[in-house]
PDB file of N, CA and C in Angstrom:
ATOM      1  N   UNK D   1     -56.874 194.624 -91.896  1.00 58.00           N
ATOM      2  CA  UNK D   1     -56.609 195.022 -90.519  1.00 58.00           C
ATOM      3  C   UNK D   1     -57.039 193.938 -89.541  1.00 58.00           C
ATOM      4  N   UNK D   2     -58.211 193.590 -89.687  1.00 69.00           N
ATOM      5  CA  UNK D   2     -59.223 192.718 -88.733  1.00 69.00           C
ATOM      6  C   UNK D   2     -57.992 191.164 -89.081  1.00 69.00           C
ATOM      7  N   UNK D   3     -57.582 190.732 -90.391  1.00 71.00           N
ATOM      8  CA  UNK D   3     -56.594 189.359 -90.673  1.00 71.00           C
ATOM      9  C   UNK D   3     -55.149 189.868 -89.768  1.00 71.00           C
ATOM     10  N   UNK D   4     -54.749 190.591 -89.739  1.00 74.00           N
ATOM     11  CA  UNK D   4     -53.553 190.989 -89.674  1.00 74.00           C
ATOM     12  C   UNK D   4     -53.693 191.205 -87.934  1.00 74.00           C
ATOM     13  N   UNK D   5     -54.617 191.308 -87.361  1.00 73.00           N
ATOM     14  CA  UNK D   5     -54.839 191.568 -85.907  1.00 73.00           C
ATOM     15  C   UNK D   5     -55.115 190.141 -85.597  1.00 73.00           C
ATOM     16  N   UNK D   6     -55.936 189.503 -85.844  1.00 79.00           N
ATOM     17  CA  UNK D   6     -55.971 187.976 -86.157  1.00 79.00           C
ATOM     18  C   UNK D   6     -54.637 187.148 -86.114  1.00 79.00           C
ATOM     19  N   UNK D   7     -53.811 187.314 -86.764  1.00 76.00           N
ATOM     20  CA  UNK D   7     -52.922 186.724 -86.823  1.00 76.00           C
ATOM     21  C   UNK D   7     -51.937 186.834 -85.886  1.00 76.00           C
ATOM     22  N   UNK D   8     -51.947 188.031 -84.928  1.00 76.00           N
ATOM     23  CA  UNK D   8     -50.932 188.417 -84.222  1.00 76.00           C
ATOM     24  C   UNK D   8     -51.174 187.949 -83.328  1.00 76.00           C
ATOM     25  N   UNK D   9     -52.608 188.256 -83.102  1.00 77.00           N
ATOM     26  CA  UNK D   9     -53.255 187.323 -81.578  1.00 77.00           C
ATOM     27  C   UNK D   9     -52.927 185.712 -81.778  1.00 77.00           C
ATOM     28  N   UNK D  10     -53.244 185.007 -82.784  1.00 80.00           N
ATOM     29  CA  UNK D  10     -53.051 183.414 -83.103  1.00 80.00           C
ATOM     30  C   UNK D  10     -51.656 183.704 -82.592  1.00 80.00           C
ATOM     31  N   UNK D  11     -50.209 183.974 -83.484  1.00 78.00           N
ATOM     32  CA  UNK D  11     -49.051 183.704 -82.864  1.00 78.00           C
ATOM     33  C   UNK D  11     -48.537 184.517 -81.231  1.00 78.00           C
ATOM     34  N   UNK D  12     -49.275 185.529 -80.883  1.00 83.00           N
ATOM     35  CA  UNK D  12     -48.875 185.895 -79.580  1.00 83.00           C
ATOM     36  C   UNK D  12     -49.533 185.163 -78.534  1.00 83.00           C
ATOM     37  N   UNK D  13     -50.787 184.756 -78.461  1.00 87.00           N
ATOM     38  CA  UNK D  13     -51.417 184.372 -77.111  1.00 87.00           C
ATOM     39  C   UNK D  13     -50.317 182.749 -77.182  1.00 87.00           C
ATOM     40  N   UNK D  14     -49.802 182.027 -77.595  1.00 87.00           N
ATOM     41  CA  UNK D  14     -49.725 181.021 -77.472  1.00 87.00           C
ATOM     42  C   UNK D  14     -48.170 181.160 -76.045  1.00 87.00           C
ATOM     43  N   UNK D  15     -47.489 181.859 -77.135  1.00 88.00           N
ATOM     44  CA  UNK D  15     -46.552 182.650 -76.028  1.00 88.00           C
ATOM     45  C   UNK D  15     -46.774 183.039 -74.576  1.00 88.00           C
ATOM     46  N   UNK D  16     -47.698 184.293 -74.674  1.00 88.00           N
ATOM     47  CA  UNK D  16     -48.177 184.633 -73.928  1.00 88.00           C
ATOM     48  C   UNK D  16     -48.442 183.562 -72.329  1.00 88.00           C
ATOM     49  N   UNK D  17     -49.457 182.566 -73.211  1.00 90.00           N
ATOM     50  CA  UNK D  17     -49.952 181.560 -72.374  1.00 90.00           C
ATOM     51  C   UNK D  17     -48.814 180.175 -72.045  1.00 90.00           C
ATOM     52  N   UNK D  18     -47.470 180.064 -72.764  1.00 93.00           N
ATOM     53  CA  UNK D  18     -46.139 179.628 -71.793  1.00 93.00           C
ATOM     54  C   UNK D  18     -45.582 180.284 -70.888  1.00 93.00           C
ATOM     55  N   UNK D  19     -45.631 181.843 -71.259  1.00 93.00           N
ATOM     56  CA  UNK D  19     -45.107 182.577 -70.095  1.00 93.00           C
ATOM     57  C   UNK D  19     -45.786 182.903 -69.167  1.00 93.00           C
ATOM     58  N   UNK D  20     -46.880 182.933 -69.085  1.00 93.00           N
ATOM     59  CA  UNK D  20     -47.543 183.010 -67.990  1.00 93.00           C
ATOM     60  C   UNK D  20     -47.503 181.570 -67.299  1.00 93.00           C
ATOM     61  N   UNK D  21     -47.524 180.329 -67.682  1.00 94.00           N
ATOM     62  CA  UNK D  21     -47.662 178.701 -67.191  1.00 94.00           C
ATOM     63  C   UNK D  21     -46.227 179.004 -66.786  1.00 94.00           C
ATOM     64  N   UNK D  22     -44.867 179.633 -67.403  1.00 95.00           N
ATOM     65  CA  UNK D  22     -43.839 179.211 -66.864  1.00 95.00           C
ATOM     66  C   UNK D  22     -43.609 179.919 -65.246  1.00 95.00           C
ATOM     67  N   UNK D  23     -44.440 181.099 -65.388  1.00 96.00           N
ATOM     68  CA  UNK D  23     -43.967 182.073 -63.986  1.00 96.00           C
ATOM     69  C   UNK D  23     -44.944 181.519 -62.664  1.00 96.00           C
ATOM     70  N   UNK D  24     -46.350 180.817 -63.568  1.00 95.00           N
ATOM     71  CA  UNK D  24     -46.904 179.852 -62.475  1.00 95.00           C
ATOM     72  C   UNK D  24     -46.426 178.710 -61.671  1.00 95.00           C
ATOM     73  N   UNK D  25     -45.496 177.537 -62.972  1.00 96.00           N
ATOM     74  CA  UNK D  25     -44.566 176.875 -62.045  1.00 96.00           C
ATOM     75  C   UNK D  25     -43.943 177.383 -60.954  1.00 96.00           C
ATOM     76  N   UNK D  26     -42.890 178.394 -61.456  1.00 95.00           N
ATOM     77  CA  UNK D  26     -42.046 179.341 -60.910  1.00 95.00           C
ATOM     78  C   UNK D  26     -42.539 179.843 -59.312  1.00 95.00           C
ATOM     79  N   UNK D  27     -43.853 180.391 -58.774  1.00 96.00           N
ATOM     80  CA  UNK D  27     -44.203 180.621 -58.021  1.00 96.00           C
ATOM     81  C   UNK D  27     -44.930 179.505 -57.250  1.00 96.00           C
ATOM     82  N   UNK D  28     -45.392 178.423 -57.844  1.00 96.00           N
ATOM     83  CA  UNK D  28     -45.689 177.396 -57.398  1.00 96.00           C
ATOM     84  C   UNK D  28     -44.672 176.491 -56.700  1.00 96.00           C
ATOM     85  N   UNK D  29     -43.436 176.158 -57.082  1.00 96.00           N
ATOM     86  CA  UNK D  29     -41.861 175.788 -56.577  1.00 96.00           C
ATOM     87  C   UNK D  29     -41.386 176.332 -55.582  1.00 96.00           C
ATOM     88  N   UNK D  30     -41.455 177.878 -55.744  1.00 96.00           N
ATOM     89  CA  UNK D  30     -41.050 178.558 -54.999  1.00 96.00           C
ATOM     90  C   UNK D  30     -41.943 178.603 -53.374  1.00 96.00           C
ATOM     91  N   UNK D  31     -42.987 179.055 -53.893  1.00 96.00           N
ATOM     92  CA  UNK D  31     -44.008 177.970 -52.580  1.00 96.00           C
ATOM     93  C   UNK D  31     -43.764 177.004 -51.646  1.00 96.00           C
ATOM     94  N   UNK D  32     -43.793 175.859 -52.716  1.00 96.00           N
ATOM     95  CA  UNK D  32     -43.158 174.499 -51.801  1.00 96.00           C
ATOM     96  C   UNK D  32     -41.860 174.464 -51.529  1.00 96.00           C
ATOM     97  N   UNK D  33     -40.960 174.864 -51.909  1.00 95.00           N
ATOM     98  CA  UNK D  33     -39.568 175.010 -51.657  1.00 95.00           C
ATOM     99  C   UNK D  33     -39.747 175.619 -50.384  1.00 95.00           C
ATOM    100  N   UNK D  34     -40.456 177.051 -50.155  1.00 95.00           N
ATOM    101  CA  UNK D  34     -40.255 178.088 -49.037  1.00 95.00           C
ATOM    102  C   UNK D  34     -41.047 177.056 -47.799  1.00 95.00           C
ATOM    103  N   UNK D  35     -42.031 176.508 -48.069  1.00 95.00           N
ATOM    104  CA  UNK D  35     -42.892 175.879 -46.458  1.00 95.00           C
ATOM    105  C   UNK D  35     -42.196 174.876 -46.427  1.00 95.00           C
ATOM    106  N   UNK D  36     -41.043 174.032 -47.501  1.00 94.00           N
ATOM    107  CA  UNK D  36     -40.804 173.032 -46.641  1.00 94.00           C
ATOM    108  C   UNK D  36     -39.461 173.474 -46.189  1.00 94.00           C
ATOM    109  N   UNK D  37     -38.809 174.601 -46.312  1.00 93.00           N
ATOM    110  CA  UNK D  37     -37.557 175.245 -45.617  1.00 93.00           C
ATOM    111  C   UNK D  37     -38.131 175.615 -44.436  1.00 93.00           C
ATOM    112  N   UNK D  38     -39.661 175.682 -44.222  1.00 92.00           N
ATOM    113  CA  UNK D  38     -39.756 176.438 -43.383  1.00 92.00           C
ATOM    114  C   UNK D  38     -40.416 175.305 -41.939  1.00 92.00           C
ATOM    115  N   UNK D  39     -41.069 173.972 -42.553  1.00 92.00           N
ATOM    116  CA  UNK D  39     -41.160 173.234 -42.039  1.00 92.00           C
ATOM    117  C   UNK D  39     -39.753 172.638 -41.093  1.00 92.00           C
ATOM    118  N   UNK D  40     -38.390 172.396 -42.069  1.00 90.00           N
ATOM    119  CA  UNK D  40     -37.000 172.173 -41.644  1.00 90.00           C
ATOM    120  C   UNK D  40     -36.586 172.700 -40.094  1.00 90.00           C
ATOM    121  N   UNK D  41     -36.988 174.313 -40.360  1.00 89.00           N
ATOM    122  CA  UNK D  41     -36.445 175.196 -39.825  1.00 89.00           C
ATOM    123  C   UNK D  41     -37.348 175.045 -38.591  1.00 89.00           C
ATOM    124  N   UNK D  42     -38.651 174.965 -38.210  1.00 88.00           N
ATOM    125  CA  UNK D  42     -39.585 174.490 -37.081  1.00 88.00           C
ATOM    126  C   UNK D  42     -39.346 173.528 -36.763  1.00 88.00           C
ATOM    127  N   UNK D  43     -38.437 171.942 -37.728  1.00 83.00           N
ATOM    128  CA  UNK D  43     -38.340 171.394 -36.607  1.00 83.00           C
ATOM    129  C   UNK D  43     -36.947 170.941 -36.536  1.00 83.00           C
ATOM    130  N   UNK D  44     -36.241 171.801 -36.763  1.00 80.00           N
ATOM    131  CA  UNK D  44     -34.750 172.115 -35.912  1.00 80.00           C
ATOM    132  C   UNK D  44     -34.871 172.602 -33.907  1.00 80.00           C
ATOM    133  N   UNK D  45     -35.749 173.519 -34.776  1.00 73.00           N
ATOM    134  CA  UNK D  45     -35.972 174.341 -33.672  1.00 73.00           C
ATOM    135  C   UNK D  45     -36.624 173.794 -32.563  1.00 73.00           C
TER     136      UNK D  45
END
């Protein structure tokens, strides 16, 4: 039980821990994308 729980954690966290790094990019982009649209847009204006 204790190997077999072991093992799931070894192949899941690795996952886990791309998908979480990928949705961090993701919100991190999205960030800078949004203030510098928003920078644009202040100095249109």
């Amino acid at each position: 039980m204790v190997f077999h729980f072991k093992l799931y954690t070894s192949y899941f966290t690795p996952t886990l821990i791309k998908i979480l790094h990928l949705i961090g990019v993701g919100v991190y982009t999205y960030l800078i994308c949004l203030s510098i649209s928003l920078l644009i847009i202040a100095d249109i204006t």
